[in-house]
């Protein structure tokens, strides 16, 4: 067969416009499973405490909490329940009042004339509040459904072994960051929506757009449009990555370049889907041979909800420390930034011989948790940040060996002799202590 | 270390983001290959979804980083195989997969080839798809199908002979 005909035959098959959503849901499911597995050890003590003190609250609710009052705004209600912790409501910008966002509940009220409240296919999505600390743009989001949400969407209310303190919905979205002249700086995305169902028609949650250390990479579609196809590099004995990335850099010279987000920028958020899992309904899927598993059914709300946010930043709550804890080759920790709700670390690391994992500890020597699932920012809420310790560890060593020290059940006992920071200082490849 | 191998390495260690990036690179390939068998958008999406989930679950079993695509193809074939065992729908290729018409290849040519491949029995059909649509090497096909490389060569030879019975001569070099 002629090669050009063969390739064209394959290219002839149109790709479903739902493919991205399906893959996004699958990846999100993996993250959720992994997250549950990861936090199951650390959360065990907490869960047991809750189970004893409030088992009725945790495990016996089988339906939505009925009409929980939303006192104040979303941040105030959720900021200590989700991964996005801290007093987000301190410097919040209110974009839609709760009464406005709830207006679509009564059809005769109509949808308020507010650009942050958008209705599509019976689902009104309101961006009610926002706060930006240079590390991330945090959004308070309210979903108001004309029809009732399936009760099974709430893992908190329906799963006995559900250990998260919030329910989660997957946001299918695109975020475009532009400068004040309208020039596109970067395309990125908002994280999952973490929050609670407040009644059968309403979900409130927080999402974060990580803007801490963005780099430019062309989108896969752009790479393909430039004629750079992965399959073309798979014909040799091995996949020719060097040539693949060299060609990408040739077509897109800015690849890998750090993107500076200005103090004033425009954020365009386009949501095209909300996906959740119905924990009360399952389907049987075949895995291998006779192996079958029960998987939760998906609940999908498709539509188009678009928002434009004009964001400005006040430097007063953000401190950048030039650390430059570098070896003779210039590798190591470059800067550490502490903002109102998060800390993040800029590193310069060799790319050829090892993978690394960056760990940040507070003044007590305890680990700071990463925000969200994909974010490179570390949550600082409730921690003593007068001194921060940063460690860059060998990835394998950290995952296979080092982190076990902190996650062990007797860490509190071991900590009296050696904190996690002190332990890491004996094993890290690069380290620095920063006082703020 | 190059970018893709670095992603594979991270994915093998359980890094979901890295795995997600790899899937992003191969998503169209996975979907189109699934569509060749299922001919139905929803079924192809289900197969891809299952393949993505199963892939991550088994990624620690990937022996060589550079064979990620082959390994993923193997999983895809298993999922497709299970799909047909479950649904008891015969594996056929028809017009459902051929929608675009703005190609140098005519619709009739497409359909002729698909129908010819469709008429092949399972191993022959799969070697043809993996060789000529997925562009895998013989060793990769052998790995994906769990058969010796010599068998792949034999299947390919027989498959091409059978195809010749269906197709016009000008499909061949």
Coordinates of N, CA, C and O in Angstrom, one line a residue, chain B:
Chain B
X1 N 17.8 14.0 29.2 CA 16.7 13.1 28.8 C 15.6 13.9 28.0 O 15.3 15.0 28.3
X2 N 15.2 13.3 26.9 CA 14.2 14.1 26.1 C 12.9 14.2 26.8 O 12.6 13.4 27.7
X3 N 12.0 15.1 26.2 CA 10.8 15.4 26.9 C 9.8 14.2 27.0 O 9.3 14.0 28.1
X4 N 9.6 13.5 25.9 CA 8.6 12.4 26.0 C 9.1 11.3 26.9 O 8.3 10.8 27.8
X5 N 10.4 10.9 26.8 CA 10.9 9.9 27.7 C 10.8 10.3 29.2 O 10.5 9.5 30.1
X6 N 11.0 11.6 29.4 CA 10.9 12.1 30.7 C 9.5 12.0 31.2 O 9.2 11.7 32.4
X7 N 8.5 12.3 30.3 CA 7.1 12.2 30.7 C 6.8 10.7 31.0 O 6.1 10.4 32.0
X8 N 7.3 9.8 30.2 CA 7.0 8.4 30.4 C 7.6 8.0 31.8 O 6.9 7.3 32.5
X9 N 8.8 8.4 32.0 CA 9.4 8.1 33.3 C 8.6 8.5 34.5 O 8.4 7.8 35.5
X10 N 8.2 9.8 34.4 CA 7.4 10.4 35.5 C 6.0 9.6 35.6 O 5.6 9.3 36.7
X11 N 5.4 9.3 34.4 CA 4.2 8.6 34.5 C 4.3 7.2 35.1 O 3.5 6.8 35.9
X12 N 5.4 6.6 34.8 CA 5.7 5.2 35.4 C 5.8 5.3 36.9 O 5.5 4.3 37.6
X13 N 6.2 6.5 37.4 CA 6.3 6.7 38.9 C 5.0 7.1 39.5 O 4.9 7.5 40.6
X14 N 3.9 7.2 38.6 CA 2.6 7.6 39.2 C 2.3 9.0 39.0 O 1.3 9.5 39.6
X15 N 3.0 9.8 38.2 CA 2.7 11.2 37.9 C 1.5 11.3 36.9 O 1.7 11.0 35.7
X16 N 0.4 11.6 37.4 CA -0.8 11.7 36.6 C -0.7 12.8 35.5 O -1.2 12.6 34.4
X17 N -0.1 13.9 35.9 CA 0.0 15.0 34.9 C 0.8 14.6 33.7 O 0.5 14.9 32.6
X18 N 1.9 13.9 34.0 CA 2.8 13.4 32.9 C 2.0 12.4 32.1 O 2.1 12.5 30.8
X19 N 1.3 11.5 32.7 CA 0.5 10.5 32.0 C -0.5 11.2 31.1 O -0.7 10.9 29.9
X20 N -1.1 12.3 31.7 CA -2.1 13.0 30.9 C -1.5 13.7 29.7 O -2.2 13.7 28.6
X21 N -0.3 14.2 29.8 CA 0.3 14.8 28.7 C 0.6 13.8 27.6 O 0.5 14.0 26.4
X22 N 1.0 12.6 28.0 CA 1.3 11.5 27.0 C 0.0 11.1 26.3 O 0.0 10.9 25.1
X23 N -1.1 11.0 27.1 CA -2.4 10.7 26.4 C -2.8 11.8 25.5 O -3.3 11.5 24.4
X24 N -2.5 13.0 25.8 CA -2.8 14.1 25.0 C -2.1 14.0 23.6 O -2.7 14.2 22.5
X25 N -0.9 13.5 23.6 CA -0.1 13.3 22.4 C -0.7 12.2 21.5 O -0.6 12.2 20.3
X26 N -1.3 11.2 22.2 CA -1.8 10.0 21.4 C -3.3 9.9 21.3 O -3.8 8.9 20.8
X27 N -4.0 10.9 21.8 CA -5.5 10.8 21.9 C -6.1 10.5 20.5 O -7.0 9.7 20.4
X28 N -5.7 11.3 19.5 CA -6.3 11.1 18.2 C -6.0 9.7 17.6 O -6.9 9.1 17.0
X29 N -4.8 9.3 17.8 CA -4.4 7.9 17.4 C -5.3 6.9 18.0 O -5.8 6.0 17.4
X30 N -5.4 7.0 19.4 CA -6.2 6.0 20.1 C -7.7 6.0 19.6 O -8.3 5.0 19.4
X31 N -8.2 7.2 19.5 CA -9.6 7.3 19.1 C -9.8 6.8 17.7 O -10.8 6.0 17.4
X32 N -8.9 7.1 16.7 CA -9.1 6.7 15.4 C -9.0 5.2 15.3 O -9.7 4.5 14.5
X33 N -8.0 4.6 16.0 CA -7.8 3.2 16.0 C -9.1 2.5 16.6 O -9.6 1.5 16.0
X34 N -9.6 3.0 17.7 CA -10.8 2.5 18.3 C -12.0 2.6 17.3 O -12.8 1.7 17.1
X35 N -12.0 3.7 16.6 CA -13.1 4.0 15.6 C -13.1 3.0 14.5 O -14.1 2.6 13.9
X36 N -11.9 2.6 14.1 CA -11.7 1.6 13.0 C -12.5 0.3 13.3 O -13.0 -0.4 12.5
X37 N -12.5 0.0 14.6 CA -13.1 -1.3 15.1 C -14.6 -1.0 15.4 O -15.5 -1.8 15.0
X38 N -14.9 0.0 16.2 CA -16.2 0.2 16.7 C -17.2 0.8 15.8 O -18.4 0.6 15.9
X39 N -16.7 1.7 14.9 CA -17.5 2.5 14.0 C -18.6 3.3 14.6 O -19.4 3.9 14.0
X40 N -18.5 3.5 15.9 CA -19.5 4.2 16.6 C -18.8 5.2 17.6 O -18.0 4.8 18.4
X41 N -19.2 6.4 17.5 CA -18.5 7.5 18.3 C -18.5 7.1 19.8 O -17.5 7.2 20.4
X42 N -19.7 6.8 20.3 CA -19.8 6.6 21.8 C -19.0 5.4 22.2 O -18.3 5.4 23.2
X43 N -19.0 4.3 21.4 CA -18.3 3.1 21.7 C -16.8 3.4 21.6 O -16.0 2.9 22.5
X44 N -16.4 4.2 20.6 CA -14.9 4.5 20.5 C -14.5 5.3 21.7 O -13.4 5.1 22.2
X45 N -15.3 6.3 22.1 CA -15.0 7.1 23.3 C -14.9 6.2 24.5 O -14.0 6.4 25.4
X46 N -15.8 5.3 24.7 CA -15.8 4.4 25.8 C -14.5 3.5 25.8 O -13.9 3.3 26.9
X47 N -14.1 3.1 24.6 CA -12.9 2.2 24.5 C -11.7 3.1 24.9 O -10.8 2.6 25.7
X48 N -11.6 4.3 24.4 CA -10.5 5.2 24.7 C -10.5 5.5 26.2 O -9.4 5.4 26.9
X49 N -11.6 5.8 26.8 CA -11.7 6.1 28.2 C -11.2 4.9 29.0 O -10.4 5.0 30.0
X50 N -11.6 3.7 28.7 CA -11.2 2.5 29.4 C -9.7 2.3 29.2 O -9.0 1.9 30.2
X51 N -9.2 2.5 28.0 CA -7.8 2.4 27.7 C -7.0 3.3 28.6 O -5.9 2.9 29.1
X52 N -7.4 4.6 28.7 CA -6.7 5.6 29.5 C -6.7 5.1 31.0 O -5.6 5.2 31.6
X53 N -7.8 4.7 31.5 CA -7.8 4.2 32.9 C -7.0 3.0 33.1 O -6.2 2.9 34.1
X54 N -7.1 2.0 32.2 CA -6.4 0.8 32.3 C -4.9 1.0 32.2 O -4.0 0.4 32.8
X55 N -4.6 2.0 31.3 CA -3.1 2.3 31.0 C -2.5 2.8 32.3 O -1.4 2.3 32.6
X56 N -3.1 3.7 33.0 CA -2.4 4.2 34.2 C -2.3 3.1 35.3 O -1.3 3.0 36.0
X57 N -3.4 2.3 35.3 CA -3.4 1.2 36.3 C -2.2 0.3 36.1 O -1.6 -0.3 37.1
X58 N -1.8 0.1 34.9 CA -0.8 -0.9 34.6 C 0.6 -0.3 34.2 O 1.5 -1.0 33.7
X59 N 0.7 1.0 34.3 CA 1.9 1.7 33.7 C 3.2 1.2 34.3 O 4.2 1.3 33.7
X60 N 3.1 0.8 35.5 CA 4.4 0.3 36.1 C 4.9 -1.0 35.4 O 6.0 -1.4 35.6
X61 N 4.0 -1.6 34.7 CA 4.4 -2.8 34.0 C 5.1 -2.5 32.6 O 5.7 -3.4 32.0
X62 N 5.1 -1.2 32.2 CA 5.8 -0.9 31.0 C 7.3 -1.0 31.2 O 7.9 -0.5 32.1
X63 N 7.9 -1.9 30.3 CA 9.3 -2.2 30.6 C 10.3 -1.2 30.0 O 11.3 -0.8 30.6
X64 N 10.0 -0.7 28.8 CA 10.9 0.3 28.2 C 10.1 1.6 27.9 O 9.1 1.5 27.2
X65 N 10.7 2.7 28.3 CA 10.0 4.0 28.1 C 9.7 4.2 26.6 O 8.7 4.8 26.3
X66 N 10.6 3.8 25.8 CA 10.5 4.2 24.4 C 9.4 3.4 23.7 O 9.0 3.7 22.6
X67 N 8.8 2.4 24.3 CA 7.8 1.6 23.7 C 6.4 2.0 24.3 O 5.5 1.2 24.2
X68 N 6.3 3.2 24.8 CA 5.0 3.6 25.4 C 3.8 3.4 24.4 O 2.8 2.9 24.8
X69 N 4.0 3.9 23.2 CA 2.9 3.9 22.2 C 2.5 2.4 21.9 O 1.4 2.1 21.8
X70 N 3.6 1.6 21.7 CA 3.3 0.2 21.5 C 2.5 -0.5 22.6 O 1.5 -1.2 22.4
X71 N 3.0 -0.2 23.8 CA 2.4 -0.7 25.0 C 0.9 -0.2 25.2 O 0.0 -1.0 25.5
X72 N 0.7 1.1 24.8 CA -0.6 1.6 24.9 C -1.5 1.0 23.9 O -2.7 0.7 24.1
X73 N -0.9 0.7 22.7 CA -1.7 0.1 21.6 C -2.2 -1.3 22.1 O -3.3 -1.8 21.8
X74 N -1.3 -2.0 22.8 CA -1.6 -3.4 23.3 C -2.8 -3.3 24.2 O -3.7 -4.1 24.1
X75 N -2.8 -2.3 25.1 CA -3.9 -2.1 26.0 C -5.2 -1.8 25.2 O -6.3 -2.4 25.5
X76 N -5.0 -1.0 24.2 CA -6.2 -0.6 23.4 C -6.8 -1.8 22.7 O -8.0 -2.0 22.7
X77 N -5.9 -2.7 22.2 CA -6.4 -3.9 21.5 C -7.1 -4.8 22.5 O -8.1 -5.4 22.2
X78 N -6.6 -4.9 23.7 CA -7.2 -5.7 24.7 C -8.6 -5.2 25.1 O -9.6 -5.9 25.2
X79 N -8.7 -3.9 25.2 CA -10.0 -3.3 25.5 C -11.0 -3.5 24.4 O -12.2 -3.8 24.6
X80 N -10.5 -3.3 23.2 CA -11.4 -3.5 22.0 C -11.8 -5.0 22.0 O -13.0 -5.3 21.7
X81 N -10.9 -5.9 22.2 CA -11.2 -7.3 22.2 C -12.3 -7.6 23.2 O -13.3 -8.3 23.0
X82 N -12.1 -7.1 24.4 CA -13.1 -7.3 25.5 C -14.5 -6.7 25.1 O -15.5 -7.2 25.4
X83 N -14.4 -5.5 24.5 CA -15.6 -4.8 24.1 C -16.4 -5.7 23.1 O -17.6 -5.8 23.3
X84 N -15.7 -6.4 22.2 CA -16.5 -7.2 21.3 C -17.0 -8.5 21.9 O -18.0 -9.0 21.6
X85 N -16.1 -9.0 22.8 CA -16.6 -10.2 23.6 C -17.9 -9.9 24.3 O -18.8 -10.7 24.4
X86 N -17.9 -8.7 24.9 CA -19.1 -8.3 25.7 C -20.3 -8.0 24.8 O -21.4 -8.5 25.1
X87 N -20.1 -7.3 23.8 CA -21.2 -6.9 23.0 C -21.7 -7.9 22.0 O -22.8 -7.8 21.5
X88 N -20.8 -8.8 21.6 CA -21.1 -9.8 20.6 C -21.4 -9.2 19.3 O -22.2 -9.8 18.5
X89 N -20.9 -8.0 19.0 CA -21.1 -7.4 17.8 C -19.9 -7.8 16.9 O -18.8 -7.7 17.3
X90 N -20.2 -8.2 15.6 CA -19.1 -8.6 14.8 C -18.2 -7.4 14.5 O -18.7 -6.3 14.3
X91 N -16.9 -7.6 14.4 CA -16.0 -6.5 14.1 C -16.1 -6.2 12.6 O -15.7 -7.0 11.8
X92 N -16.7 -5.1 12.2 CA -16.8 -4.7 10.8 C -16.4 -3.2 10.7 O -16.6 -2.4 11.6
X93 N -16.0 -2.9 9.5 CA -15.7 -1.5 9.2 C -16.6 -1.1 8.1 O -16.7 -1.8 7.1
X94 N -17.3 0.1 8.3 CA -18.1 0.5 7.2 C -18.1 2.0 7.0 O -17.2 2.6 7.5
X95 N -19.1 2.5 6.4 CA -19.1 3.9 6.1 C -19.1 4.8 7.3 O -18.8 6.0 7.2
X96 N -19.5 4.3 8.4 CA -19.6 5.1 9.6 C -18.3 5.8 9.9 O -18.3 6.9 10.5
X97 N -17.2 5.2 9.6 CA -15.9 5.9 10.0 C -15.4 6.8 8.9 O -14.5 7.5 9.1
X98 N -16.1 6.8 7.8 CA -15.6 7.7 6.7 C -16.6 8.8 6.5 O -17.6 8.7 5.9
X99 N -16.2 10.0 7.0 CA -17.1 11.1 6.9 C -16.5 12.2 6.0 O -17.2 12.8 5.2
X100 N -15.2 12.5 6.2 CA -14.6 13.6 5.4 C -14.6 13.2 3.9 O -14.3 12.1 3.6
X101 N -14.8 14.2 3.1 CA -14.8 13.9 1.7 C -13.8 14.8 0.9 O -13.6 14.7 -0.2
X102 N -13.1 15.7 1.7 CA -12.2 16.7 1.1 C -10.8 16.1 1.0 O -9.9 16.6 1.5
X103 N -10.7 14.9 0.4 CA -9.4 14.2 0.4 C -9.1 13.9 -1.0 O -10.0 13.8 -1.9
X104 N -7.8 13.6 -1.2 CA -7.4 13.2 -2.6 C -7.8 11.7 -2.8 O -7.9 11.3 -3.9
X105 N -8.2 11.1 -1.7 CA -8.7 9.7 -1.9 C -10.2 9.8 -2.0 O -10.9 10.4 -1.2
X106 N -10.7 9.1 -2.9 CA -12.2 9.1 -3.1 C -12.9 8.3 -2.0 O -12.3 7.4 -1.4
X107 N -14.1 8.7 -1.8 CA -14.9 7.9 -0.8 C -15.0 6.5 -1.2 O -14.9 5.6 -0.3
X108 N -15.1 6.2 -2.5 CA -15.2 4.8 -2.9 C -13.9 4.0 -2.6 O -13.9 2.9 -2.2
X109 N -12.8 4.7 -2.8 CA -11.5 4.1 -2.5 C -11.4 3.8 -1.0 O -11.0 2.7 -0.6
X110 N -11.8 4.7 -0.2 CA -11.8 4.5 1.2 C -12.6 3.3 1.6 O -12.2 2.4 2.3
X111 N -13.8 3.3 1.1 CA -14.8 2.2 1.4 C -14.3 0.9 0.9 O -14.4 -0.1 1.6
X112 N -13.7 0.9 -0.3 CA -13.1 -0.4 -0.8 C -12.1 -0.9 0.1 O -12.1 -2.1 0.5
X113 N -11.2 -0.1 0.6 CA -10.1 -0.5 1.4 C -10.7 -1.0 2.8 O -10.3 -2.1 3.3
X114 N -11.6 -0.2 3.4 CA -12.1 -0.6 4.7 C -12.9 -1.9 4.6 O -12.7 -2.8 5.4
X115 N -13.6 -2.1 3.5 CA -14.4 -3.3 3.4 C -13.5 -4.5 3.2 O -13.7 -5.6 3.7
X116 N -12.4 -4.2 2.4 CA -11.4 -5.3 2.2 C -10.8 -5.7 3.5 O -10.7 -6.9 3.8
X117 N -10.4 -4.7 4.3 CA -9.7 -5.0 5.6 C -10.7 -5.7 6.5 O -10.4 -6.6 7.3
X118 N -12.0 -5.2 6.4 CA -13.0 -5.7 7.3 C -13.3 -7.2 7.0 O -13.7 -7.9 7.9
X119 N -13.0 -7.6 5.8 CA -13.3 -9.0 5.5 C -12.2 -10.0 6.0 O -12.4 -11.2 6.0
X120 N -11.1 -9.4 6.4 CA -10.0 -10.2 7.0 C -10.4 -10.8 8.3 O -11.1 -10.1 9.1
X121 N -9.9 -12.0 8.6 CA -10.1 -12.5 10.0 C -9.3 -11.7 11.0 O -8.3 -11.0 10.6
X122 N -9.5 -11.9 12.3 CA -9.0 -11.1 13.3 C -7.5 -10.8 13.3 O -7.1 -9.7 13.2
X123 N -6.6 -11.8 13.3 CA -5.2 -11.5 13.4 C -4.7 -10.7 12.1 O -3.9 -9.8 12.2
X124 N -5.2 -11.1 10.9 CA -4.8 -10.4 9.7 C -5.3 -9.0 9.7 O -4.6 -8.1 9.3
X125 N -6.5 -8.8 10.2 CA -7.1 -7.4 10.2 C -6.2 -6.5 11.2 O -5.9 -5.4 10.9
X126 N -5.9 -7.1 12.3 CA -5.1 -6.3 13.3 C -3.7 -6.0 12.8 O -3.3 -4.9 13.0
X127 N -3.1 -7.0 12.2 CA -1.7 -6.6 11.7 C -1.7 -5.6 10.7 O -0.9 -4.7 10.6
X128 N -2.7 -5.6 9.8 CA -2.9 -4.6 8.8 C -3.1 -3.2 9.4 O -2.5 -2.2 9.0
X129 N -4.0 -3.2 10.4 CA -4.3 -1.9 11.0 C -3.1 -1.3 11.7 O -2.7 -0.2 11.6
X130 N -2.4 -2.2 12.5 CA -1.2 -1.8 13.2 C 0.0 -1.4 12.3 O 0.7 -0.5 12.6
X131 N 0.1 -2.1 11.2 CA 1.2 -1.8 10.3 C 0.9 -0.6 9.5 O 1.8 0.3 9.4
X132 N -0.2 -0.6 8.9 CA -0.4 0.5 7.9 C -1.2 1.7 8.4 O -1.2 2.8 7.8
X133 N -2.0 1.5 9.4 CA -2.7 2.7 9.9 C -2.0 3.3 11.1 O -1.9 4.5 11.3
X134 N -1.5 2.4 12.0 CA -0.8 2.8 13.2 C 0.7 3.0 13.0 O 1.3 3.6 13.8
X135 N 1.2 2.5 11.9 CA 2.6 2.7 11.5 C 3.5 2.1 12.5 O 4.6 2.7 12.8
X136 N 3.2 1.0 13.1 CA 4.1 0.3 14.0 C 5.0 -0.6 13.3 O 4.7 -1.1 12.2
X137 N 6.2 -0.8 13.9 CA 7.2 -1.7 13.3 C 6.8 -3.2 13.6 O 6.0 -3.4 14.5
X138 N 7.4 -4.1 12.9 CA 7.0 -5.5 13.1 C 7.2 -5.9 14.5 O 6.4 -6.6 15.1
X139 N 8.4 -5.5 15.1 CA 8.7 -5.9 16.4 C 7.6 -5.3 17.4 O 7.3 -5.9 18.4
X140 N 7.2 -4.1 17.1 CA 6.2 -3.4 18.0 C 4.8 -4.1 17.8 O 4.1 -4.3 18.8
X141 N 4.5 -4.5 16.6 CA 3.2 -5.3 16.4 C 3.3 -6.6 17.1 O 2.3 -7.0 17.8
X142 N 4.4 -7.2 17.1 CA 4.6 -8.5 17.7 C 4.4 -8.3 19.2 O 3.7 -9.1 19.9
X143 N 4.9 -7.3 19.8 CA 4.8 -7.0 21.2 C 3.3 -6.7 21.5 O 2.8 -7.2 22.5
X144 N 2.7 -5.8 20.7 CA 1.3 -5.4 21.0 C 0.4 -6.6 20.9 O -0.6 -6.7 21.6
X145 N 0.6 -7.6 20.0 CA -0.3 -8.7 19.8 C 0.2 -9.9 20.6 O -0.5 -11.0 20.5
X146 N 1.3 -9.9 21.3 CA 1.8 -11.0 22.0 C 2.1 -12.2 21.2 O 1.7 -13.3 21.5
X147 N 2.6 -12.0 20.0 CA 3.0 -13.1 19.1 C 4.4 -12.9 18.6 O 4.9 -11.8 18.6
X148 N 5.0 -14.0 18.1 CA 6.4 -13.8 17.6 C 6.4 -12.9 16.4 O 5.4 -12.9 15.6
X149 N 7.6 -12.3 16.2 CA 7.7 -11.4 15.0 C 7.6 -12.1 13.7 O 7.0 -11.6 12.8
X150 N 8.0 -13.4 13.7 CA 7.8 -14.2 12.5 C 6.4 -14.4 12.1 O 6.0 -14.4 11.0
X151 N 5.6 -14.5 13.2 CA 4.1 -14.7 12.9 C 3.5 -13.4 12.3 O 2.6 -13.5 11.5
X152 N 4.0 -12.3 12.8 CA 3.5 -11.0 12.3 C 3.8 -10.9 10.8 O 3.0 -10.6 10.0
X153 N 5.1 -11.3 10.4 CA 5.5 -11.3 9.0 C 4.6 -12.2 8.2 O 4.1 -11.8 7.1
X154 N 4.3 -13.4 8.8 CA 3.5 -14.3 8.0 C 2.0 -13.8 7.9 O 1.4 -13.9 6.8
X155 N 1.5 -13.3 9.0 CA 0.1 -12.7 9.0 C 0.0 -11.6 7.9 O -0.9 -11.5 7.2
X156 N 1.1 -10.8 7.9 CA 1.1 -9.6 7.0 C 1.0 -10.1 5.6 O 0.3 -9.6 4.7
X157 N 1.9 -11.1 5.3 CA 2.0 -11.6 4.0 C 0.7 -12.2 3.5 O 0.2 -11.9 2.4
X158 N 0.1 -13.0 4.4 CA -1.2 -13.6 4.1 C -2.3 -12.6 3.9 O -3.2 -12.6 3.1
X159 N -2.3 -11.6 4.8 CA -3.3 -10.5 4.8 C -3.2 -9.8 3.5 O -4.3 -9.5 2.9
X160 N -2.0 -9.4 3.1 CA -1.9 -8.7 1.8 C -2.3 -9.5 0.6 O -3.0 -9.0 -0.3
X161 N -2.1 -10.8 0.7 CA -2.5 -11.7 -0.4 C -4.1 -11.6 -0.4 O -4.7 -11.5 -1.5
X162 N -4.7 -11.7 0.7 CA -6.1 -11.7 0.8 C -6.7 -10.4 0.3 O -7.7 -10.3 -0.4
X163 N -6.0 -9.3 0.7 CA -6.5 -8.0 0.3 C -6.5 -7.8 -1.2 O -7.3 -7.2 -1.8
X164 N -5.4 -8.4 -1.8 CA -5.3 -8.3 -3.3 C -6.6 -8.9 -4.0 O -6.9 -8.6 -5.1
X165 N -7.2 -9.8 -3.3 CA -8.4 -10.4 -3.9 C -9.6 -9.4 -3.9 O -10.5 -9.6 -4.6
X166 N -9.5 -8.4 -3.0 CA -10.5 -7.5 -2.9 C -10.3 -6.1 -3.7 O -11.2 -5.5 -4.1
X167 N -9.0 -5.8 -3.6 CA -8.7 -4.4 -4.1 C -8.1 -4.4 -5.5 O -7.5 -5.3 -6.0
X168 N -8.2 -3.2 -6.1 CA -7.7 -3.0 -7.4 C -6.1 -3.0 -7.3 O -5.6 -2.6 -6.3
X169 N -5.5 -3.3 -8.4 CA -4.0 -3.3 -8.4 C -3.4 -2.0 -8.0 O -2.3 -2.0 -7.4
X170 N -4.0 -0.9 -8.3 CA -3.3 0.4 -8.1 C -3.3 0.8 -6.7 O -2.8 1.9 -6.3
X171 N -3.8 0.0 -5.7 CA -3.6 0.3 -4.3 C -2.2 -0.1 -3.9 O -1.8 0.3 -2.8
X172 N -1.6 -0.9 -4.7 CA -0.3 -1.4 -4.3 C 0.9 -0.8 -5.0 O 0.7 -0.4 -6.2
X173 N 2.0 -0.7 -4.3 CA 3.2 -0.1 -4.9 C 3.8 -1.0 -5.9 O 3.6 -2.2 -5.8

